[in-house]
Amino acid sequence: MKTFNILAIETSCDDTCVALVKDGYIKTNIVISSSEEQSKFGGVVPELAARMHEESIIYAFSQAVDEFNLDDIDLIAYTKNPGLRVCLNIGEALATNLGMLINKPVLPVDHLHAHMFAFYDAPRKQKLAFPFLSLIVSGGHTAIFLVRSVIDIELLNYTVDDAIGEVYDKVARELGLGYPGGPAIDALYHHDNVRLNFLNKFPNPEQQFSFSGLKTAVLNYINQCKQKKCELDVKTIASSFQALAVEIIVAKLRYYLNENRLLDKYKVRYIVVGGGVASNKLLQKRVRDIKEVPTYFPSDKTLCSDNAGMIGIYANLLHKNTD
Ligand code: KG4
Ligand code: ZN
């Protein structure tokens, strides 16, 4: 039987990504990151990211398709939204022009929906079971969804201010740890160094996510230290910040499963985590400590953070859904 081949494109932020996905299996997943350039500015500058996409996209495309025959592509999928407009436009232009050139259908895909299904990279090993609870933790988003099917996705909770990855990046910048900051803070974390409590009151798990209080408390602490010219205990600050950030997220998941009775009401089958922060080691451990249901993470770091493989996985599921 002929395979169903998807060429997938993702350019929503600072990574230029092209992938080839055959019957739901990722064959190539090329990510060209501009984070080194962005790190000079301490965060993502949209116009710079767009210029880097323009420079890299054809190279990423040729790497992804390698010796693959373009006539064998059945569908072109690309990230439509959400993301930085100037960056999304570049992926969309490649997708639509290529679609016209090789006369193949073009499918716009939601970036967050793709993160939700990034864990599903080996469809023959396991069948999807609905509904599941999806936690998305990235540089631009922090949200919890109830996923009833590939297309029936209900938003339960979304941050009212900063996204968790953004806070990691800001704290890391103040600590002189560079960009992106999440991996650096994660690497410094040790439970023996959790000594500071930045919040007088733990956030109410019933409310929407909010990280601006935690961010301000940590940044104020660092700035006061700097003003007093005392030595920054980077490990203690990073570990204490990470412990609190992760507990706020885990408390929210527990709330939805138990107090909000999603487990009883909808028989939630499992928890899935996606987004760049999903590769955080403490978060993985603490989410796995939730014993009520199994938990799934994308199988590697590339699939957690922005990549086109997840766009192809999700596009394949959408295609099968309409078959
Ligand atoms: O999903 P992603 O690649 O891009 C967005 O869609 O935003 O996520 C990037 C974010 C950055 O803020 C980065 O610092 C964070 O994910 N991140 C981490 C870790 N690895 C990446 N945060 C905490 N721990 C990590 N290990
Ligand atoms: Zn993302």
Tab-separated table of C-alpha atoms and ligand atoms in Angstrom, residues 15 111 115 138-140 165-166 168-169 180-183 186 275-277 279-280 304-306, ligand 1:
chain	number	residue	atom	x	y	z
A	15	ASP	CA	13.255	28.077	14.642
A	111	HIS	CA	0.662	25.364	16.390
A	115	HIS	CA	2.269	20.570	20.355
A	138	SER	CA	6.346	26.952	26.097
A	139	GLY	CA	7.966	30.324	25.535
A	140	GLY	CA	4.721	31.838	24.306
A	165	GLY	CA	9.054	29.703	29.286
A	166	GLU	CA	9.169	33.486	29.009
A	168	TYR	CA	12.399	31.126	32.700
A	169	ASP	CA	14.105	33.207	30.003
A	180	PRO	CA	17.076	30.388	26.026
A	181	GLY	CA	17.189	30.262	29.810
A	182	GLY	CA	15.055	27.214	30.548
A	183	PRO	CA	17.702	24.552	29.841
A	186	ASP	CA	17.048	23.151	34.581
A	275	GLY	CA	6.049	22.700	24.416
A	276	GLY	CA	9.682	23.583	25.066
A	277	VAL	CA	9.343	23.493	28.873
A	279	SER	CA	11.688	18.782	28.426
A	280	ASN	CA	12.266	20.136	31.960
A	304	CYS	CA	9.054	19.152	22.860
A	305	SER	CA	10.175	22.452	21.409
A	306	ASP	CA	9.161	23.968	18.085
B	1	KG4	O1	7.971	25.417	22.435
B	1	KG4	P1	9.166	26.319	22.321
B	1	KG4	O2	10.362	25.804	21.581
B	1	KG4	O3	8.788	27.666	21.631
B	1	KG4	C1	7.570	28.309	21.788
B	1	KG4	O4	6.571	27.921	21.096
B	1	KG4	O5	7.537	29.216	22.653
B	1	KG4	O6	9.588	26.738	23.817
B	1	KG4	C2	10.712	27.514	24.070
B	1	KG4	C3	10.798	27.759	25.558
B	1	KG4	C4	11.895	28.745	25.964
B	1	KG4	O7	11.326	29.717	26.814
B	1	KG4	C5	12.894	27.864	26.712
B	1	KG4	O8	13.608	28.568	27.724
B	1	KG4	C6	11.996	26.813	27.295
B	1	KG4	O9	11.069	26.532	26.269
B	1	KG4	N1	12.725	25.577	27.670
B	1	KG4	C7	12.810	25.116	28.940
B	1	KG4	C8	13.612	23.941	28.878
B	1	KG4	N2	13.974	23.743	27.580
B	1	KG4	C9	13.413	24.756	26.840
B	1	KG4	N3	12.297	25.580	30.086
B	1	KG4	C10	12.563	24.885	31.219
B	1	KG4	N4	13.330	23.774	31.246
B	1	KG4	C11	13.868	23.261	30.111
B	1	KG4	N5	14.614	22.159	30.150
